[in-house]
């Protein structure tokens, strides 16, 4: 049931994406949406009493109960791509500010 | 009005997702994922019928003791190559949008950093770099790897940029490092295609599970990824903290 908290986070991000008119706030909303999605994907692989999927000297056998490693690997990819898109978005924001001296989309459209 | 409409749409979508997931037999309840029915079981047992024992099992199908690493850099290594390409393209886009780094001068800070801040940030810089290199080197044994390690190295560069108003990294050597690391990743993959059977196949000996020098090409590839990610994000930081020279 705790997975629905992640869906709530996703919906908060989507609401921010739909209503905000400030470019930086749009990017922050996109990041919140992405974090919610990442938490949701990780939560799919959780197992009660499962340990982190690493064979170490104390947990030294693959016969132990591990949590699912595949969602974690997929989220690792998603995080890196999220960093890339955020950097690209912020670069676009920087050039918008350099040209129009504002971050509000409404004021950009007037010019 | 627009906000109300957005609110209703978002609530509707959320309720729809929860209704679709609730009591769905394909979607396990939280904490009750049944791994033997999933493909992850193969990744954990490394495809063998015998248990993998830390420090004993010799030459398994995939070397790393960290199973997430064995997925990211061994089973799905081609996927990771694409991921690194995405990061490269976004770094390219940032430097295209913000102008070339060579002709620009760095952004001035609002304050004058004093002696203590400058020396303290230099001392911290070494520790952060060391942690980043450690995390990268042990990516196949402990949590971490090339992506977090590279980001730590880049965060050390960010610290120097923020704490010193004169500092400017040698951005050209970062670009060269990035290109060399990316090309070497592809070349290692091609060697795997020639020596082994498929692109990015592990052509070195896997060794004993849990040793530092084990699991063949995976530590090498992860170090290359760490160097590439670190130099790429440092380049992005430099792009954001420089500006056109006002004449």
CSV table of C-alpha atoms in Angstrom, one decimal:
chain,number,residue,atom,x,y,z
A,1,UNK,CA,0.0,0.0,0.0
A,2,UNK,CA,3.0,2.3,0.6
A,3,UNK,CA,3.5,2.3,-3.2
A,4,UNK,CA,0.6,4.6,-3.5
A,5,UNK,CA,2.6,7.3,-1.8
A,6,UNK,CA,5.0,7.2,-4.8
A,7,UNK,CA,2.0,7.5,-7.1
A,8,UNK,CA,0.9,10.6,-5.1
A,9,UNK,CA,4.4,12.1,-5.6
A,10,UNK,CA,4.0,11.5,-9.4
A,11,UNK,CA,0.6,13.2,-9.4
A,12,UNK,CA,2.0,16.2,-7.5
A,13,UNK,CA,4.7,16.5,-10.1
A,14,UNK,CA,2.1,16.2,-12.9
A,15,UNK,CA,-0.1,18.9,-11.3
A,16,UNK,CA,2.9,21.2,-11.1
A,17,UNK,CA,3.8,20.5,-14.7
A,18,UNK,CA,0.2,21.4,-15.8
A,19,UNK,CA,-0.3,24.6,-13.7
A,20,UNK,CA,3.1,26.3,-13.4
A,21,UNK,CA,4.0,29.1,-15.8
A,22,UNK,CA,7.6,29.5,-14.5
A,23,UNK,CA,10.2,27.6,-16.5
A,24,UNK,CA,12.4,26.7,-13.4
A,25,UNK,CA,9.3,25.4,-11.6
A,26,UNK,CA,8.4,23.3,-14.6
A,27,UNK,CA,11.8,21.6,-14.4
A,28,UNK,CA,11.4,21.1,-10.7
A,29,UNK,CA,8.0,19.5,-11.2
A,30,UNK,CA,9.5,17.2,-13.9
A,31,UNK,CA,12.1,16.1,-11.3
A,32,UNK,CA,9.5,15.4,-8.7
A,33,UNK,CA,7.5,13.3,-11.2
A,34,UNK,CA,10.7,11.4,-12.0
A,35,UNK,CA,11.6,10.8,-8.4
A,36,UNK,CA,8.1,9.4,-7.7
A,37,UNK,CA,8.4,7.1,-10.7
A,38,UNK,CA,11.8,5.9,-9.5
A,39,UNK,CA,10.5,5.1,-6.0
A,40,UNK,CA,7.6,3.3,-7.5
A,41,UNK,CA,9.8,1.1,-9.8
A,42,UNK,CA,12.1,0.3,-6.9
A,43,UNK,CA,9.2,-0.6,-4.6
A,44,UNK,CA,8.0,-3.3,-7.1
A,45,UNK,CA,11.1,-5.3,-6.4
A,46,UNK,CA,10.9,-5.1,-2.6
A,47,UNK,CA,10.8,-8.4,-0.6
A,48,UNK,CA,10.2,-8.5,3.2
A,49,UNK,CA,13.4,-9.5,5.0
A,50,UNK,CA,15.3,-9.3,1.8
A,51,UNK,CA,18.8,-7.9,1.8
A,52,UNK,CA,20.6,-5.7,-0.7
A,53,UNK,CA,21.5,-7.8,-3.8
A,54,UNK,CA,25.3,-7.9,-3.1
A,55,UNK,CA,27.2,-11.0,-2.1
A,56,UNK,CA,29.6,-10.0,0.7
A,57,UNK,CA,31.7,-11.7,3.2
A,58,UNK,CA,28.9,-11.7,5.8
A,59,UNK,CA,26.0,-12.5,3.4
A,60,UNK,CA,28.1,-14.9,1.4
A,61,UNK,CA,25.7,-17.0,-0.6
A,62,UNK,CA,23.4,-16.5,-3.5
A,63,UNK,CA,20.8,-18.7,-1.7
A,64,UNK,CA,19.8,-15.9,0.7
A,65,UNK,CA,16.7,-13.8,0.2
A,66,UNK,CA,17.6,-10.8,-1.9
A,67,UNK,CA,15.4,-7.9,-3.1
A,68,UNK,CA,14.9,-7.8,-6.8
A,69,UNK,CA,18.0,-6.3,-8.5
A,70,UNK,CA,16.5,-5.6,-11.9
A,71,UNK,CA,14.3,-2.6,-10.9
A,72,UNK,CA,17.4,-1.1,-9.2
A,73,UNK,CA,19.5,-1.4,-12.4
A,74,UNK,CA,16.7,0.1,-14.5
A,75,UNK,CA,16.3,3.0,-12.0
A,76,UNK,CA,20.1,3.6,-12.2
A,77,UNK,CA,19.7,4.2,-15.9
A,78,UNK,CA,16.6,6.4,-15.4
A,79,UNK,CA,18.5,8.6,-12.8
A,80,UNK,CA,21.4,9.3,-15.2
A,81,UNK,CA,19.0,10.1,-18.1
A,82,UNK,CA,17.1,12.4,-15.7
A,83,UNK,CA,20.3,14.3,-14.9
A,84,UNK,CA,21.0,14.7,-18.6
A,85,UNK,CA,17.5,16.1,-19.3
A,86,UNK,CA,17.6,18.4,-16.3
A,87,UNK,CA,20.9,19.8,-17.4
A,88,UNK,CA,19.7,20.4,-20.9
A,89,UNK,CA,16.5,22.0,-19.6
A,90,UNK,CA,18.4,24.3,-17.4
A,91,UNK,CA,20.7,25.3,-20.3
A,92,UNK,CA,17.6,26.2,-22.3
A,93,UNK,CA,16.3,28.2,-19.3
A,94,UNK,CA,19.6,30.1,-19.1
A,95,UNK,CA,19.4,31.1,-22.7
A,96,UNK,CA,15.8,32.1,-22.3
A,97,UNK,CA,16.7,34.3,-19.4
A,98,UNK,CA,19.7,35.8,-21.4
A,99,UNK,CA,17.3,36.8,-24.2
A,100,UNK,CA,14.1,37.9,-22.5
A,101,UNK,CA,15.3,38.7,-19.0
A,102,UNK,CA,12.4,36.8,-17.5
A,103,UNK,CA,11.5,33.2,-16.5
A,104,UNK,CA,7.7,33.5,-16.9
A,105,UNK,CA,6.3,32.0,-20.1
A,106,UNK,CA,3.5,34.6,-20.3
A,107,UNK,CA,6.0,37.4,-20.3
A,108,UNK,CA,8.1,35.6,-22.9
A,109,UNK,CA,5.1,35.4,-25.2
A,110,UNK,CA,4.4,39.1,-24.9
A,111,UNK,CA,7.9,40.0,-26.2
B,1,UNK,CA,-10.4,27.5,-13.4
B,2,UNK,CA,-7.4,26.1,-15.2
B,3,UNK,CA,-6.0,24.9,-11.9
B,4,UNK,CA,-9.2,23.2,-11.0
B,5,UNK,CA,-9.3,21.4,-14.3
B,6,UNK,CA,-5.7,20.3,-13.8
B,7,UNK,CA,-6.5,19.1,-10.3
B,8,UNK,CA,-9.5,17.1,-11.5
B,9,UNK,CA,-7.4,15.5,-14.3
B,10,UNK,CA,-4.6,14.6,-12.0
B,11,UNK,CA,-6.9,13.1,-9.3
B,12,UNK,CA,-8.7,11.2,-12.0
B,13,UNK,CA,-5.4,9.8,-13.4
B,14,UNK,CA,-4.2,8.8,-10.0
B,15,UNK,CA,-7.4,7.0,-9.1
B,16,UNK,CA,-7.3,5.2,-12.5
B,17,UNK,CA,-3.7,4.0,-11.9
B,18,UNK,CA,-4.5,2.8,-8.4
B,19,UNK,CA,-7.7,1.0,-9.5
B,20,UNK,CA,-5.7,-0.7,-12.3
B,21,UNK,CA,-3.0,-1.9,-9.9
B,22,UNK,CA,-5.3,-2.9,-7.1
B,23,UNK,CA,-6.0,-6.6,-6.9
B,24,UNK,CA,-4.2,-7.1,-10.2
B,25,UNK,CA,-2.8,-10.7,-10.1
B,26,UNK,CA,0.3,-9.6,-12.1
B,27,UNK,CA,1.1,-6.8,-9.7
B,28,UNK,CA,2.4,-8.2,-6.3
B,29,UNK,CA,1.5,-6.5,-3.1
B,30,UNK,CA,4.3,-4.5,-1.5
B,31,UNK,CA,7.0,-6.7,-0.1
B,32,UNK,CA,5.6,-9.9,-1.6
B,33,UNK,CA,7.5,-10.0,-4.9
B,34,UNK,CA,8.2,-13.6,-5.8
B,35,UNK,CA,11.6,-13.7,-7.3
B,36,UNK,CA,11.8,-17.3,-8.7
B,37,UNK,CA,9.0,-16.4,-11.1
B,38,UNK,CA,11.0,-13.4,-12.4
B,39,UNK,CA,14.0,-13.1,-14.7
B,40,UNK,CA,16.0,-11.7,-11.8
B,41,UNK,CA,16.4,-15.2,-10.4
B,42,UNK,CA,18.8,-15.9,-13.3
B,43,UNK,CA,20.8,-12.8,-12.4
B,44,UNK,CA,21.1,-13.7,-8.7
B,45,UNK,CA,22.1,-17.4,-9.2
B,46,UNK,CA,24.2,-16.3,-12.2
B,47,UNK,CA,22.6,-19.2,-14.2
B,48,UNK,CA,24.2,-22.0,-12.2
B,49,UNK,CA,22.4,-24.7,-10.2
B,50,UNK,CA,25.1,-24.5,-7.4
B,51,UNK,CA,25.0,-21.6,-4.9
B,52,UNK,CA,27.5,-18.8,-5.5
B,53,UNK,CA,29.7,-18.5,-2.5
B,54,UNK,CA,31.7,-15.3,-1.7
B,55,UNK,CA,35.4,-15.9,-2.1
B,56,UNK,CA,35.1,-19.5,-3.3
B,57,UNK,CA,33.1,-19.8,-6.6
B,58,UNK,CA,35.5,-19.8,-9.5
B,59,UNK,CA,34.7,-18.4,-12.9
B,60,UNK,CA,30.9,-18.0,-12.8
B,61,UNK,CA,28.8,-16.9,-15.8
B,62,UNK,CA,29.0,-13.2,-14.6
B,63,UNK,CA,31.8,-12.1,-12.2
B,64,UNK,CA,30.6,-9.2,-10.0
B,65,UNK,CA,29.6,-9.9,-6.4
B,66,UNK,CA,27.3,-6.9,-6.7
B,67,UNK,CA,24.4,-8.2,-8.7
B,68,UNK,CA,23.2,-4.8,-9.8
B,69,UNK,CA,26.6,-4.2,-11.4
B,70,UNK,CA,26.4,-7.6,-13.1
B,71,UNK,CA,23.1,-6.5,-14.7
B,72,UNK,CA,24.2,-3.0,-15.6
B,73,UNK,CA,27.7,-3.7,-17.0
B,74,UNK,CA,27.4,-7.4,-18.0
B,75,UNK,CA,24.0,-8.6,-18.9
B,76,UNK,CA,22.7,-5.2,-20.1
B,77,UNK,CA,26.0,-3.6,-21.1
B,78,UNK,CA,24.7,-2.5,-24.5
B,79,UNK,CA,21.9,-0.7,-22.7
B,80,UNK,CA,24.5,1.1,-20.6
B,81,UNK,CA,26.4,2.1,-23.7
B,82,UNK,CA,23.2,3.8,-25.0
B,83,UNK,CA,22.8,5.5,-21.6
B,84,UNK,CA,26.3,6.9,-21.8
B,85,UNK,CA,25.5,8.1,-25.3
B,86,UNK,CA,22.4,9.9,-24.0
B,87,UNK,CA,24.5,11.6,-21.3
B,88,UNK,CA,27.1,12.6,-24.0
B,89,UNK,CA,24.4,14.1,-26.2
B,90,UNK,CA,22.9,16.1,-23.4
B,91,UNK,CA,26.4,17.4,-22.5
B,92,UNK,CA,26.8,18.3,-26.2
B,93,UNK,CA,23.5,20.1,-26.2
B,94,UNK,CA,24.4,22.1,-23.1
B,95,UNK,CA,27.7,23.3,-24.6
B,96,UNK,CA,26.0,24.1,-27.9
B,97,UNK,CA,23.3,26.2,-26.1
B,98,UNK,CA,25.7,28.0,-23.7
B,99,UNK,CA,28.5,28.7,-26.2
B,100,UNK,CA,32.0,27.3,-26.5
B,101,UNK,CA,33.9,27.0,-23.3
B,102,UNK,CA,37.2,28.3,-24.6
B,103,UNK,CA,36.3,31.9,-25.4
B,104,UNK,CA,34.4,32.5,-22.2
B,105,UNK,CA,35.4,33.7,-18.8
B,106,UNK,CA,34.0,32.4,-15.6
B,107,UNK,CA,31.1,33.8,-13.7
B,108,UNK,CA,32.1,36.2,-10.9
B,109,UNK,CA,31.1,35.3,-7.3
B,110,UNK,CA,29.1,37.7,-5.2
B,111,UNK,CA,31.6,37.5,-2.4
B,112,UNK,CA,35.4,37.4,-2.1
B,113,UNK,CA,36.5,34.0,-0.8
B,114,UNK,CA,39.0,34.3,2.1
B,115,UNK,CA,42.1,32.3,2.7
B,116,UNK,CA,40.5,29.7,5.0
B,117,UNK,CA,37.7,28.9,2.5
B,118,UNK,CA,40.3,28.5,-0.3
B,119,UNK,CA,42.6,26.2,1.6
B,120,UNK,CA,39.7,24.2,3.2
B,121,UNK,CA,38.1,23.6,-0.1
B,122,UNK,CA,41.5,22.3,-1.5
B,123,UNK,CA,41.8,19.9,1.4
B,124,UNK,CA,38.2,18.6,0.9
B,125,UNK,CA,38.8,18.3,-2.8
B,126,UNK,CA,41.3,15.5,-2.3
B,127,UNK,CA,39.1,13.6,0.0
B,128,UNK,CA,36.1,13.8,-2.3
B,129,UNK,CA,38.2,12.7,-5.3
B,130,UNK,CA,39.5,9.8,-3.3
B,131,UNK,CA,36.0,8.7,-2.3
B,132,UNK,CA,34.9,9.0,-5.9
B,133,UNK,CA,37.8,6.9,-7.2
B,134,UNK,CA,37.2,4.3,-4.4
B,135,UNK,CA,33.5,4.0,-5.3
B,136,UNK,CA,34.4,3.6,-9.0
B,137,UNK,CA,37.1,1.0,-8.4
B,138,UNK,CA,34.9,-1.2,-6.1
B,139,UNK,CA,31.8,-0.9,-8.3
B,140,UNK,CA,31.7,-4.7,-8.8
B,141,UNK,CA,32.0,-5.5,-5.1
B,142,UNK,CA,30.2,-2.8,-3.1
B,143,UNK,CA,27.3,-0.4,-3.8
B,144,UNK,CA,28.3,2.3,-6.3
B,145,UNK,CA,30.2,2.2,-9.5
B,146,UNK,CA,31.0,4.4,-12.4
B,147,UNK,CA,28.0,6.6,-12.4
B,148,UNK,CA,28.0,7.6,-8.7
B,149,UNK,CA,31.8,7.7,-8.6
B,150,UNK,CA,31.9,10.0,-11.7
B,151,UNK,CA,29.3,12.3,-10.2
B,152,UNK,CA,31.4,12.5,-7.0
B,153,UNK,CA,34.5,13.5,-9.0
B,154,UNK,CA,32.4,16.2,-10.7
B,155,UNK,CA,31.0,17.4,-7.3
B,156,UNK,CA,34.6,18.0,-6.2
B,157,UNK,CA,35.1,20.2,-9.3
B,158,UNK,CA,31.9,22.0,-8.4
B,159,UNK,CA,33.2,22.6,-4.9
B,160,UNK,CA,36.4,24.3,-6.3
B,161,UNK,CA,34.3,26.4,-8.7
B,162,UNK,CA,32.1,27.6,-5.9
B,163,UNK,CA,34.8,28.2,-3.3
B,164,UNK,CA,37.4,29.9,-5.5
B,165,UNK,CA,36.7,32.9,-7.7
B,166,UNK,CA,39.8,32.4,-9.8
B,167,UNK,CA,39.6,28.7,-10.4
B,168,UNK,CA,39.0,27.4,-13.9
B,169,UNK,CA,39.4,23.8,-14.9
B,170,UNK,CA,41.4,22.8,-17.9
B,171,UNK,CA,38.2,22.1,-19.9
B,172,UNK,CA,40.0,21.0,-23.1
B,173,UNK,CA,41.7,18.0,-21.4
B,174,UNK,CA,38.3,17.0,-20.0
B,175,UNK,CA,36.9,16.9,-23.5
B,176,UNK,CA,39.8,14.7,-24.6
B,177,UNK,CA,39.4,12.4,-21.6
B,178,UNK,CA,35.7,12.1,-22.3
B,179,UNK,CA,36.3,11.2,-25.9
B,180,UNK,CA,39.0,8.7,-25.2
B,181,UNK,CA,37.0,6.9,-22.5
B,182,UNK,CA,33.9,6.7,-24.7
B,183,UNK,CA,35.9,5.4,-27.6
B,184,UNK,CA,37.7,2.8,-25.4
B,185,UNK,CA,34.3,1.5,-24.2
B,186,UNK,CA,33.3,0.8,-27.9
B,187,UNK,CA,36.7,-0.6,-28.7
B,188,UNK,CA,36.5,-3.1,-25.8
B,189,UNK,CA,33.0,-4.1,-27.1
B,190,UNK,CA,34.5,-4.7,-30.5
B,191,UNK,CA,37.3,-6.7,-29.1
B,192,UNK,CA,34.7,-8.8,-27.4
B,193,UNK,CA,33.0,-9.2,-30.8
B,194,UNK,CA,36.2,-10.5,-32.4
B,195,UNK,CA,37.6,-12.6,-29.6
B,196,UNK,CA,34.4,-13.8,-28.1
B,197,UNK,CA,31.0,-14.3,-29.6
B,198,UNK,CA,29.0,-11.1,-29.3
B,199,UNK,CA,29.4,-7.4,-28.8
B,200,UNK,CA,30.8,-6.5,-25.3
B,201,UNK,CA,31.3,-10.1,-24.3
B,202,UNK,CA,33.5,-10.7,-21.3
B,203,UNK,CA,36.8,-12.0,-22.9
B,204,UNK,CA,38.9,-12.0,-19.7
B,205,UNK,CA,38.9,-14.5,-16.9
B,206,UNK,CA,36.1,-14.0,-14.4
B,207,UNK,CA,38.2,-15.1,-11.4
B,208,UNK,CA,36.9,-15.7,-7.9
B,209,UNK,CA,33.7,-13.9,-6.8
B,210,UNK,CA,34.5,-11.1,-4.4
B,211,UNK,CA,38.2,-10.5,-5.3
B,212,UNK,CA,39.2,-7.0,-6.3
B,213,UNK,CA,40.8,-8.3,-9.5
B,214,UNK,CA,37.9,-10.3,-10.7
B,215,UNK,CA,35.1,-10.3,-13.2
B,216,UNK,CA,37.1,-9.6,-16.3
B,217,UNK,CA,36.4,-6.5,-18.3
B,218,UNK,CA,33.7,-5.2,-15.9
B,219,UNK,CA,36.0,-3.1,-13.6
B,220,UNK,CA,37.7,-1.7,-16.6
B,221,UNK,CA,34.5,-0.7,-18.3
B,222,UNK,CA,33.2,0.8,-15.0
B,223,UNK,CA,36.4,2.9,-14.6
B,224,UNK,CA,35.9,4.1,-18.2
B,225,UNK,CA,32.3,5.0,-17.4
B,226,UNK,CA,33.4,6.8,-14.2
B,227,UNK,CA,36.0,8.9,-16.1
B,228,UNK,CA,33.5,9.7,-18.9
B,229,UNK,CA,30.7,10.7,-16.5
B,230,UNK,CA,33.0,12.7,-14.3
B,231,UNK,CA,34.5,14.7,-17.2
B,232,UNK,CA,31.1,15.1,-18.8
B,233,UNK,CA,29.4,16.5,-15.7
B,234,UNK,CA,32.5,18.7,-14.9
B,235,UNK,CA,32.2,20.1,-18.5
B,236,UNK,CA,28.5,20.8,-17.9
B,237,UNK,CA,29.4,22.6,-14.6
B,238,UNK,CA,32.0,24.7,-16.4
B,239,UNK,CA,29.5,25.6,-19.1
B,240,UNK,CA,27.0,26.7,-16.5
B,241,UNK,CA,29.5,28.8,-14.5
B,242,UNK,CA,31.0,30.7,-17.4
B,243,UNK,CA,29.6,33.5,-19.5
B,244,UNK,CA,30.3,35.6,-22.6
B,245,UNK,CA,32.9,38.2,-22.0
B,246,UNK,CA,31.4,41.7,-21.9
B,247,UNK,CA,33.4,44.1,-23.9
